[in-house]
């Protein structure tokens, strides 16, 4: 596919990684930064808007910087099976400074966890909050009998998220190339 796309003028612009981790055995406990409180999402429209705001702020420096409106975000992440009790919210002084938006799915006929978004506000980065959120998500999945957890990540994440996930025991199971073709203006 790579050769075929390149032969037709496409160029590789980004590589995304699919990462997975088994949840067998004891899991490391999260270590929360000072002043951070942790709780599940209550699922109210107001809280969902606060989670969205935290995620959008955290992902403002993503590739192409294109954000999602609350309506698009909720259409992508909130559905009839959504269980906000799986989501991990970190607050400091009443402000959400980190979120792990999680969902249950099925992989090879077995329940699996999915970290749909892991977001940390700029002022809370480099404090261990991202790793703590990830480990807390693993624990919530394990408490529900889930044996694996996965996520997708941009391999060129400006925050180095893929390195954090690898340090937390996740391994790359697939890479997905994003190709683009420049078209002449009409």
Coordinates of N, CA, C and O in Angstrom, one line a residue:
X1 N 0.8 -1.2 0.0 CA 0.0 0.0 0.0 C 0.9 1.3 0.0 O 0.6 2.2 -0.7
X2 N 2.0 1.2 0.8 CA 2.9 2.3 0.8 C 3.4 2.7 -0.6 O 3.3 3.9 -1.0
X3 N 3.9 1.7 -1.3 CA 4.5 2.0 -2.6 C 3.4 2.5 -3.6 O 3.6 3.4 -4.4
X4 N 2.2 1.9 -3.5 CA 1.1 2.3 -4.4 C 0.7 3.7 -4.1 O 0.6 4.5 -5.1
X5 N 0.6 4.1 -2.9 CA 0.2 5.5 -2.6 C 1.3 6.5 -3.0 O 1.0 7.5 -3.6
X6 N 2.5 6.1 -2.7 CA 3.6 7.0 -3.1 C 3.7 7.2 -4.6 O 4.0 8.3 -5.1
X7 N 3.5 6.1 -5.3 CA 3.5 6.1 -6.8 C 2.4 7.0 -7.4 O 2.6 7.5 -8.5
X8 N 1.4 7.2 -6.6 CA 0.3 8.1 -7.1 C 0.4 9.5 -6.5 O -0.6 10.3 -6.6
X9 N 1.5 9.8 -5.9 CA 1.8 11.2 -5.5 C 1.5 11.5 -4.0 O 1.6 12.6 -3.6
X10 N 1.0 10.5 -3.3 CA 0.7 10.7 -1.9 C 2.0 10.7 -1.1 O 3.0 10.1 -1.5
X11 N 2.0 11.4 0.0 CA 3.2 11.4 0.9 C 2.8 11.0 2.3 O 1.7 11.4 2.8
X12 N 3.6 10.3 3.0 CA 3.4 10.0 4.4 C 3.6 11.2 5.3 O 4.6 11.8 5.2
X13 N 2.6 11.6 6.0 CA 2.7 12.8 6.9 C 2.6 12.5 8.4 O 3.1 13.3 9.2
X14 N 2.2 11.3 8.7 CA 2.0 11.0 10.2 C 1.9 9.5 10.3 O 1.4 8.8 9.4
X15 N 2.4 9.0 11.4 CA 2.2 7.6 11.8 C 1.5 7.5 13.1 O 2.0 8.2 14.1
X16 N 0.5 6.8 13.2 CA -0.3 6.6 14.4 C 0.0 5.2 14.9 O 0.2 4.2 14.1
X17 N 0.0 5.0 16.2 CA 0.3 3.7 16.8 C -0.9 3.2 17.5 O -1.5 3.9 18.3
X18 N -1.1 1.9 17.4 CA -2.1 1.2 18.2 C -1.3 0.5 19.3 O -0.3 -0.2 19.0
X19 N -1.6 0.7 20.6 CA -0.9 0.2 21.7 C -1.8 -0.7 22.6 O -3.0 -0.3 22.7
X20 N -1.3 -1.7 23.2 CA -2.1 -2.6 24.0 C -1.3 -3.1 25.2 O 0.0 -3.2 25.1
X21 N -2.0 -3.4 26.3 CA -1.3 -3.9 27.5 C -2.2 -4.9 28.1 O -3.4 -4.7 28.3
X22 N -1.6 -6.0 28.5 CA -2.4 -7.0 29.4 C -2.5 -6.5 30.8 O -1.7 -5.7 31.2
X23 N -3.6 -6.8 31.4 CA -3.8 -6.4 32.8 C -3.7 -7.5 33.8 O -4.2 -7.4 34.9
X24 N -2.9 -8.5 33.5 CA -2.7 -9.7 34.4 C -1.7 -9.3 35.5 O -0.8 -8.4 35.3
X25 N -1.9 -9.9 36.6 CA -1.0 -9.6 37.7 C -1.2 -8.3 38.4 O -2.1 -7.5 38.1
X26 N -0.5 -8.0 39.5 CA -0.6 -6.8 40.2 C -0.3 -5.6 39.4 O 0.7 -5.6 38.6
X27 N -1.1 -4.5 39.5 CA -0.8 -3.3 38.8 C -0.2 -2.3 39.7 O -0.6 -2.2 40.9
X28 N 0.7 -1.5 39.2 CA 1.3 -0.4 40.0 C 0.2 0.6 40.4 O -0.7 0.9 39.7
X29 N 0.3 1.1 41.7 CA -0.7 2.1 42.1 C -0.4 3.4 41.6 O 0.8 3.8 41.5
X30 N -1.4 4.2 41.3 CA -1.1 5.6 40.8 C -0.5 6.4 41.9 O -0.9 6.3 43.1
X31 N 0.4 7.4 41.6 CA 0.9 8.3 42.6 C 0.4 9.7 42.1 O 0.9 10.2 41.0
X32 N -0.5 10.3 42.9 CA -1.1 11.5 42.5 C -0.3 12.7 42.9 O 0.2 12.8 44.0
X33 N -0.2 13.7 42.0 CA 0.5 15.0 42.4 C -0.2 15.6 43.6 O -1.4 15.5 43.7
X34 N 0.6 16.4 44.3 CA 0.0 17.1 45.5 C -1.1 18.1 45.0 O -1.0 18.7 44.0
X35 N -2.1 18.0 45.8 CA -3.3 18.9 45.6 C -4.3 18.4 44.6 O -5.3 19.1 44.3
X36 N -4.1 17.3 44.0 CA -5.0 16.7 43.0 C -5.9 15.7 43.7 O -5.5 14.9 44.5
X37 N -7.2 15.9 43.4 CA -8.2 14.9 43.9 C -8.7 14.2 42.6 O -8.7 14.7 41.5
X38 N -9.2 13.0 42.9 CA -9.6 12.1 41.7 C -11.0 11.5 42.0 O -11.3 11.2 43.1
X39 N -11.7 11.5 40.9 CA -13.1 10.9 41.0 C -13.6 10.5 39.7 O -13.0 10.9 38.6
X40 N -14.6 9.7 39.6 CA -15.2 9.3 38.3 C -16.1 10.5 37.8 O -16.4 11.4 38.6
X41 N -16.4 10.5 36.6 CA -17.3 11.5 35.9 C -18.7 11.2 36.4 O -19.1 10.0 36.4
X42 N -19.5 12.2 36.6 CA -20.9 12.0 37.0 C -21.8 11.9 35.8 O -23.0 11.5 35.9
X43 N -21.3 12.2 34.6 CA -22.1 12.0 33.4 C -23.1 13.1 33.1 O -23.8 13.0 32.1
X44 N -23.2 14.1 33.9 CA -24.2 15.2 33.7 C -23.7 16.0 32.5 O -22.5 16.1 32.2
X45 N -24.6 16.7 31.8 CA -24.2 17.5 30.6 C -23.1 18.6 31.0 O -22.2 18.8 30.3
X46 N -23.3 19.2 32.2 CA -22.3 20.2 32.7 C -20.9 19.6 32.8 O -19.9 20.1 32.4
X47 N -20.9 18.4 33.4 CA -19.6 17.7 33.7 C -19.0 17.3 32.3 O -17.8 17.4 32.1
X48 N -19.8 16.8 31.4 CA -19.3 16.4 30.1 C -18.6 17.6 29.4 O -17.6 17.5 28.8
X49 N -19.3 18.8 29.5 CA -18.7 20.0 28.9 C -17.4 20.3 29.6 O -16.4 20.8 28.9
X50 N -17.2 20.1 30.9 CA -16.0 20.4 31.6 C -14.9 19.4 31.1 O -13.7 19.8 30.9
X51 N -15.2 18.2 30.9 CA -14.3 17.2 30.5 C -13.8 17.6 29.1 O -12.6 17.5 28.7
X52 N -14.8 17.9 28.2 CA -14.5 18.3 26.8 C -13.5 19.5 26.8 O -12.5 19.5 26.1
X53 N -13.8 20.5 27.7 CA -12.9 21.7 27.7 C -11.5 21.3 28.1 O -10.6 21.8 27.5
X54 N -11.4 20.5 29.1 CA -10.0 20.0 29.5 C -9.3 19.3 28.4 O -8.1 19.6 28.0
X55 N -10.0 18.4 27.7 CA -9.4 17.6 26.6 C -9.0 18.5 25.4 O -7.9 18.4 24.9
X56 N -9.9 19.4 25.1 CA -9.6 20.3 24.0 C -8.4 21.2 24.3 O -7.6 21.5 23.4
X57 N -8.4 21.8 25.5 CA -7.2 22.6 25.9 C -5.9 21.8 25.8 O -4.9 22.2 25.3
X58 N -6.0 20.6 26.3 CA -4.8 19.7 26.3 C -4.3 19.3 24.9 O -3.1 19.2 24.7
X59 N -5.3 19.1 24.0 CA -4.9 18.7 22.7 C -4.8 19.9 21.7 O -4.7 19.7 20.5
X60 N -4.7 21.1 22.2 CA -4.6 22.3 21.3 C -3.4 22.3 20.4 O -3.4 22.8 19.3
X61 N -2.3 21.6 20.9 CA -1.1 21.6 20.1 C -0.9 20.3 19.3 O 0.1 20.0 18.8
X62 N -2.0 19.6 19.1 CA -2.0 18.4 18.3 C -1.7 18.7 16.8 O -1.8 19.8 16.4
X63 N -1.4 17.6 16.1 CA -1.2 17.8 14.7 C -2.3 18.5 14.0 O -3.5 18.2 14.2
X64 N -2.0 19.5 13.2 CA -3.0 20.3 12.5 C -3.8 21.2 13.4 O -4.6 22.0 12.9
X65 N -3.7 21.0 14.7 CA -4.4 21.9 15.7 C -5.9 22.0 15.5 O -6.6 22.9 16.0
X66 N -6.6 21.0 14.9 CA -8.0 21.0 14.6 C -8.7 20.5 15.8 O -8.6 19.3 16.2
X67 N -9.5 21.3 16.5 CA -10.3 20.8 17.6 C -11.7 20.3 17.2 O -12.0 20.3 16.1
X68 N -12.4 19.8 18.2 CA -13.7 19.3 18.0 C -14.7 20.1 18.9 O -14.4 20.4 20.0
X69 N -15.8 20.4 18.3 CA -16.9 21.1 19.1 C -17.4 20.1 20.1 O -17.1 18.9 20.0
X70 N -18.0 20.6 21.1 CA -18.6 19.7 22.1 C -19.6 18.7 21.4 O -19.6 17.5 21.8
X71 N -20.3 19.1 20.5 CA -21.3 18.2 19.8 C -20.6 17.1 19.1 O -21.0 16.0 19.1
X72 N -19.5 17.4 18.4 CA -18.7 16.4 17.6 C -18.0 15.5 18.6 O -18.0 14.2 18.5
X73 N -17.4 16.0 19.7 CA -16.7 15.2 20.7 C -17.7 14.3 21.3 O -17.4 13.1 21.5
X74 N -18.9 14.8 21.8 CA -19.8 13.9 22.5 C -20.4 12.8 21.5 O -20.6 11.7 21.9
X75 N -20.6 13.2 20.2 CA -21.1 12.2 19.3 C -20.0 11.1 19.1 O -20.4 9.9 18.9
X76 N -18.7 11.4 19.2 CA -17.7 10.5 19.0 C -17.5 9.6 20.3 O -17.1 8.4 20.1
X77 N -17.7 10.2 21.5 CA -17.3 9.5 22.7 C -18.4 9.1 23.6 O -18.2 8.3 24.5
X78 N -19.5 9.7 23.5 CA -20.6 9.4 24.4 C -21.7 8.7 23.6 O -22.2 9.2 22.6
X79 N -22.1 7.5 24.1 CA -23.1 6.7 23.5 C -23.9 5.9 24.5 O -23.7 6.1 25.7
X80 N -24.9 5.1 24.1 CA -25.8 4.5 25.0 C -25.0 3.5 26.0 O -25.5 3.3 27.1
X81 N -23.9 3.0 25.6 CA -23.1 2.1 26.5 C -22.1 2.8 27.4 O -21.4 2.2 28.2
X82 N -21.9 4.1 27.2 CA -21.0 4.9 27.9 C -21.2 4.8 29.4 O -22.3 4.9 29.9
X83 N -20.2 4.5 30.2 CA -20.2 4.4 31.6 C -19.3 5.4 32.2 O -18.1 5.2 32.3
X84 N -19.8 6.6 32.5 CA -18.9 7.7 33.1 C -18.1 7.2 34.3 O -17.1 7.8 34.6
X85 N -18.6 6.2 35.0 CA -17.9 5.7 36.2 C -16.5 5.2 35.9 O -15.6 5.1 36.7
X86 N -16.3 4.8 34.6 CA -15.0 4.4 34.2 C -14.0 5.5 33.9 O -12.8 5.3 33.9
X87 N -14.5 6.7 33.7 CA -13.7 7.9 33.4 C -13.0 8.3 34.7 O -13.6 8.3 35.7
X88 N -11.8 8.7 34.5 CA -11.0 9.2 35.7 C -10.8 10.7 35.5 O -10.2 11.2 34.5
X89 N -11.3 11.5 36.5 CA -11.1 12.9 36.4 C -10.2 13.4 37.6 O -10.4 13.0 38.7
X90 N -9.2 14.2 37.2 CA -8.3 14.8 38.2 C -8.6 16.3 38.3 O -8.6 17.0 37.3
X91 N -8.8 16.7 39.6 CA -9.1 18.1 39.8 C -8.1 18.7 40.7 O -7.6 18.1 41.6
X92 N -7.9 20.0 40.5 CA -7.1 20.8 41.4 C -7.8 22.1 41.6 O -8.1 22.8 40.6
X93 N -8.1 22.5 42.8 CA -8.8 23.7 43.2 C -10.1 23.9 42.4 O -10.4 24.9 41.9
X94 N -10.8 22.7 42.2 CA -12.1 22.8 41.6 C -12.1 22.8 40.0 O -13.1 22.8 39.4
X95 N -10.9 22.7 39.5 CA -10.7 22.7 38.0 C -10.3 21.4 37.5 O -9.3 20.8 38.1
X96 N -10.9 20.8 36.5 CA -10.4 19.6 35.9 C -9.1 19.8 35.2 O -9.1 20.6 34.3
X97 N -8.0 19.1 35.6 CA -6.7 19.3 35.1 C -6.2 18.1 34.3 O -5.2 18.1 33.7
X98 N -7.0 17.0 34.4 CA -6.7 15.8 33.7 C -7.8 14.9 33.6 O -8.7 14.8 34.5
X99 N -7.9 14.1 32.5 CA -9.0 13.2 32.3 C -8.5 11.9 31.6 O -7.6 12.0 30.7
X100 N -9.0 10.8 31.9 CA -8.9 9.6 31.2 C -10.3 9.2 30.8 O -11.1 8.7 31.6
X101 N -10.6 9.4 29.5 CA -12.0 9.0 29.0 C -11.9 7.5 28.5 O -11.1 7.2 27.6
X102 N -12.6 6.7 29.2 CA -12.5 5.2 29.0 C -13.8 4.6 28.5 O -14.9 5.1 28.9
X103 N -13.6 3.5 27.9 CA -14.8 2.8 27.4 C -14.5 1.3 27.4 O -13.4 0.8 27.3
X104 N -15.6 0.5 27.5 CA -15.4 -1.0 27.4 C -15.7 -1.4 25.9 O -16.6 -0.8 25.3
X105 N -15.0 -2.3 25.4 CA -15.1 -2.8 24.1 C -14.9 -4.3 24.1 O -14.7 -4.9 25.1
X106 N -14.8 -4.9 22.9 CA -14.6 -6.3 22.8 C -13.4 -6.6 21.8 O -13.5 -6.0 20.7
X107 N -12.5 -7.4 22.2 CA -11.4 -7.8 21.3 C -11.3 -9.3 21.3 O -11.1 -9.9 22.4
X108 N -11.4 -9.9 20.1 CA -11.4 -11.4 20.0 C -12.3 -12.0 21.0 O -12.0 -12.9 21.8
X109 N -13.6 -11.5 21.0 CA -14.7 -12.1 21.8 C -14.4 -12.0 23.3 O -15.1 -12.6 24.1
X110 N -13.5 -11.1 23.8 CA -13.3 -10.9 25.2 C -13.4 -9.4 25.5 O -13.1 -8.6 24.7
X111 N -13.9 -9.1 26.7 CA -14.0 -7.7 27.1 C -12.6 -7.0 27.1 O -11.7 -7.7 27.6
X112 N -12.6 -5.8 26.6 CA -11.3 -5.1 26.6 C -11.6 -3.7 27.0 O -12.7 -3.1 26.8
X113 N -10.6 -3.0 27.5 CA -10.7 -1.6 27.9 C -10.1 -0.8 26.8 O -9.2 -1.2 26.0
X114 N -10.6 0.4 26.6 CA -10.1 1.4 25.6 C -10.0 2.8 26.3 O -10.9 3.3 26.9
X115 N -8.8 3.3 26.3 CA -8.5 4.7 26.7 C -8.7 5.5 25.5 O -7.9 5.6 24.6
X116 N -9.9 6.2 25.4 CA -10.2 6.9 24.2 C -9.5 8.3 24.2 O -9.1 8.8 23.1
X117 N -9.3 8.9 25.4 CA -8.5 10.1 25.5 C -7.8 10.1 26.8 O -8.5 9.8 27.9
X118 N -6.6 10.5 26.8 CA -5.9 10.8 28.1 C -5.4 12.2 27.9 O -4.6 12.5 27.0
X119 N -5.8 13.1 28.7 CA -5.5 14.6 28.5 C -5.1 15.2 29.8 O -5.7 14.9 30.9
X120 N -4.0 16.0 29.8 CA -3.5 16.7 31.0 C -3.4 18.1 30.6 O -2.7 18.5 29.6
X121 N -4.0 19.0 31.4 CA -3.8 20.5 31.1 C -2.4 20.9 31.2 O -1.6 20.3 31.9
X122 N -2.0 21.9 30.4 CA -0.6 22.3 30.3 C 0.0 22.6 31.7 O 1.1 22.2 32.0
X123 N -0.7 23.2 32.6 CA -0.1 23.6 33.9 C 0.1 22.3 34.8 O 0.8 22.4 35.8
X124 N -0.5 21.2 34.4 CA -0.4 20.0 35.3 C 0.6 19.0 34.6 O 0.7 17.9 35.1
X125 N 1.2 19.3 33.5 CA 2.1 18.4 32.8 C 3.4 18.3 33.6 O 3.8 19.2 34.3
X126 N 4.1 17.2 33.3 CA 5.4 16.9 33.9 C 5.4 16.8 35.5 O 6.3 17.1 36.2
X127 N 4.2 16.4 36.0 CA 4.0 16.2 37.4 C 3.7 14.7 37.7 O 3.5 14.4 38.9
X128 N 3.6 13.9 36.7 CA 3.2 12.5 36.9 C 1.7 12.2 36.8 O 1.3 11.1 36.9
X129 N 1.0 13.3 36.5 CA -0.5 13.1 36.4 C -0.9 12.2 35.3 O -1.8 11.4 35.5
X130 N -0.3 12.3 34.1 CA -0.7 11.5 33.0 C -0.5 10.0 33.3 O -1.4 9.2 33.1
X131 N 0.6 9.7 33.9 CA 0.9 8.3 34.3 C -0.1 7.8 35.4 O -0.6 6.7 35.3
X132 N -0.4 8.7 36.3 CA -1.3 8.3 37.4 C -2.7 8.1 36.8 O -3.4 7.1 37.2
X133 N -3.2 8.9 35.9 CA -4.5 8.8 35.2 C -4.5 7.4 34.5 O -5.5 6.7 34.6
X134 N -3.4 7.1 33.8 CA -3.4 5.9 33.0 C -3.4 4.7 33.9 O -4.2 3.7 33.7
X135 N -2.7 4.7 35.0 CA -2.7 3.6 35.9 C -4.0 3.4 36.6 O -4.5 2.3 36.9
X136 N -4.7 4.5 36.9 CA -6.0 4.5 37.5 C -7.0 3.9 36.6 O -7.9 3.1 37.0
X137 N -6.9 4.2 35.3 CA -7.8 3.6 34.3 C -7.5 2.1 34.2 O -8.5 1.4 34.1
X138 N -6.3 1.7 34.2 CA -6.0 0.3 34.2 C -6.7 -0.4 35.4 O -7.3 -1.5 35.2
X139 N -6.6 0.2 36.5 CA -7.2 -0.4 37.7 C -8.7 -0.5 37.6 O -9.3 -1.5 38.0
X140 N -9.3 0.5 37.1 CA -10.8 0.5 36.9 C -11.2 -0.6 35.9 O -12.2 -1.3 36.2
X141 N -10.4 -0.8 34.9 CA -10.7 -1.9 33.9 C -10.5 -3.2 34.6 O -11.4 -4.1 34.5
X142 N -9.4 -3.4 35.3 CA -9.1 -4.7 36.0 C -10.2 -5.0 37.0 O -10.6 -6.2 37.1
X143 N -10.7 -4.0 37.7 CA -11.8 -4.3 38.7 C -13.1 -4.8 38.0 O -13.9 -5.4 38.7
X144 N -13.2 -4.6 36.7 CA -14.4 -5.0 36.0 C -14.1 -6.3 35.3 O -14.9 -6.8 34.4
X145 N -12.9 -6.9 35.5 CA -12.6 -8.2 34.9 C -12.0 -8.1 33.5 O -11.9 -9.1 32.8
X146 N -11.7 -6.9 33.1 CA -11.1 -6.7 31.8 C -9.6 -7.2 31.8 O -8.9 -6.9 32.8
X147 N -9.2 -7.9 30.8 CA -7.8 -8.4 30.8 C -6.8 -7.7 29.9 O -5.6 -8.0 30.0
X148 N -7.3 -6.8 29.0 CA -6.4 -6.0 28.2 C -7.0 -4.6 28.0 O -8.2 -4.4 28.1
X149 N -6.1 -3.7 27.8 CA -6.5 -2.3 27.5 C -5.7 -1.8 26.3 O -4.5 -2.1 26.1
X150 N -6.3 -1.0 25.5 CA -5.6 -0.4 24.3 C -5.9 1.0 24.1 O -6.8 1.6 24.8
X151 N -5.2 1.6 23.2 CA -5.4 3.0 22.9 C -4.7 3.3 21.6 O -3.9 2.5 21.1
X152 N -5.0 4.4 21.0 CA -4.3 4.9 19.8 C -3.5 6.2 20.1 O -4.0 7.0 20.9
X153 N -2.3 6.4 19.5 CA -1.5 7.5 19.8 C -0.8 8.0 18.6 O -0.4 7.2 17.8
X154 N -0.6 9.3 18.4 CA 0.2 9.9 17.4 C 1.7 9.6 17.8 O 2.1 10.0 18.8
X155 N 2.4 8.9 16.9 CA 3.8 8.6 17.2 C 4.7 9.8 17.3 O 5.9 9.7 17.7
X156 N 4.2 11.0 16.9 CA 5.0 12.2 16.9 C 4.3 13.2 17.9 O 4.4 14.4 17.7
X157 N 3.6 12.7 18.9 CA 2.9 13.5 19.8 C 3.9 14.5 20.4 O 4.9 14.2 20.9
X158 N 3.5 15.8 20.4 CA 4.4 16.8 20.9 C 4.6 16.7 22.5 O 5.6 17.2 23.0
X159 N 3.8 16.0 23.1 CA 4.0 15.8 24.6 C 4.7 14.5 24.9 O 5.0 14.2 26.1
X160 N 5.0 13.7 23.9 CA 5.7 12.4 24.1 C 4.8 11.4 24.7 O 5.3 10.5 25.4
X161 N 3.5 11.4 24.5 CA 2.6 10.5 25.0 C 2.9 9.0 24.8 O 2.8 8.2 25.7
X162 N 3.4 8.7 23.6 CA 3.7 7.3 23.3 C 4.8 6.8 24.2 O 4.8 5.6 24.5
X163 N 5.7 7.6 24.6 CA 6.8 7.2 25.6 C 6.2 6.9 26.9 O 6.6 5.9 27.6
X164 N 5.2 7.7 27.4 CA 4.5 7.5 28.6 C 3.8 6.2 28.6 O 3.9 5.4 29.5
X165 N 3.1 5.9 27.5 CA 2.4 4.6 27.4 C 3.3 3.4 27.4 O 3.0 2.4 28.0
X166 N 4.5 3.5 26.8 CA 5.4 2.4 26.8 C 6.0 2.2 28.2 O 6.1 1.1 28.6
X167 N 6.3 3.3 28.9 CA 6.7 3.2 30.3 C 5.7 2.5 31.2 O 6.0 1.9 32.2
X168 N 4.4 2.6 30.8 CA 3.3 2.0 31.6 C 3.0 0.6 31.2 O 2.1 0.0 31.6
X169 N 3.9 0.1 30.3 CA 3.8 -1.4 29.9 C 3.0 -1.6 28.7 O 2.7 -2.8 28.3
X170 N 2.7 -0.6 27.9 CA 1.9 -0.8 26.7 C 2.9 -1.0 25.5 O 4.0 -0.4 25.5
X171 N 2.5 -1.8 24.6 CA 3.4 -2.2 23.5 C 2.6 -1.9 22.2 O 1.4 -2.0 22.1
X172 N 3.4 -1.5 21.2 CA 2.8 -1.2 19.8 C 2.4 -2.5 19.2 O 3.1 -3.4 19.1
X173 N 1.1 -2.5 18.8 CA 0.6 -3.7 18.1 C 0.3 -3.5 16.6 O 0.2 -4.4 15.9
X174 N 0.2 -2.2 16.3 CA 0.0 -1.9 14.8 C 0.4 -0.4 14.6 O 0.4 0.4 15.5
X175 N 0.9 -0.1 13.4 CA 1.1 1.2 13.0 C 0.3 1.6 11.8 O 0.0 0.7 11.0
X176 N -0.2 2.8 11.8 CA -1.1 3.2 10.7 C -0.6 4.5 10.1 O -0.4 5.5 10.8
X177 N -0.2 4.4 8.9 CA 0.3 5.6 8.2 C -0.8 6.5 7.7 O -1.9 6.0 7.2
X178 N -0.6 7.8 7.8 CA -1.6 8.8 7.3 C -0.9 9.4 6.1 O 0.1 10.0 6.2
X179 N -1.5 9.2 4.9 CA -1.0 9.8 3.7 C -1.8 10.9 3.2 O -3.1 10.9 3.4
X180 N -1.2 11.9 2.5 CA -2.0 13.0 2.0 C -1.5 13.2 0.5 O -0.4 12.9 0.2
X181 N -2.4 13.8 -0.2 CA -2.2 14.1 -1.6 C -2.5 15.6 -1.8 O -3.6 16.0 -1.5
X182 N -1.5 16.4 -2.3 CA -1.8 17.8 -2.6 C -2.5 17.9 -4.0 O -2.0 17.3 -4.9
X183 N -3.6 18.6 -4.0 CA -4.3 18.8 -5.3 C -4.1 20.2 -5.7 O -4.1 21.1 -4.9
X184 N -4.0 20.4 -7.0 CA -3.9 21.8 -7.5 C -5.2 22.6 -7.2 O -6.3 22.0 -7.3
X185 N -5.1 23.9 -6.9 CA -6.3 24.7 -6.7 C -7.0 24.9 -8.0 O -6.4 25.0 -9.1
X186 N -8.3 25.0 -8.0 CA -9.1 25.2 -9.2 C -9.3 26.6 -9.4 O -9.5 27.4 -8.7

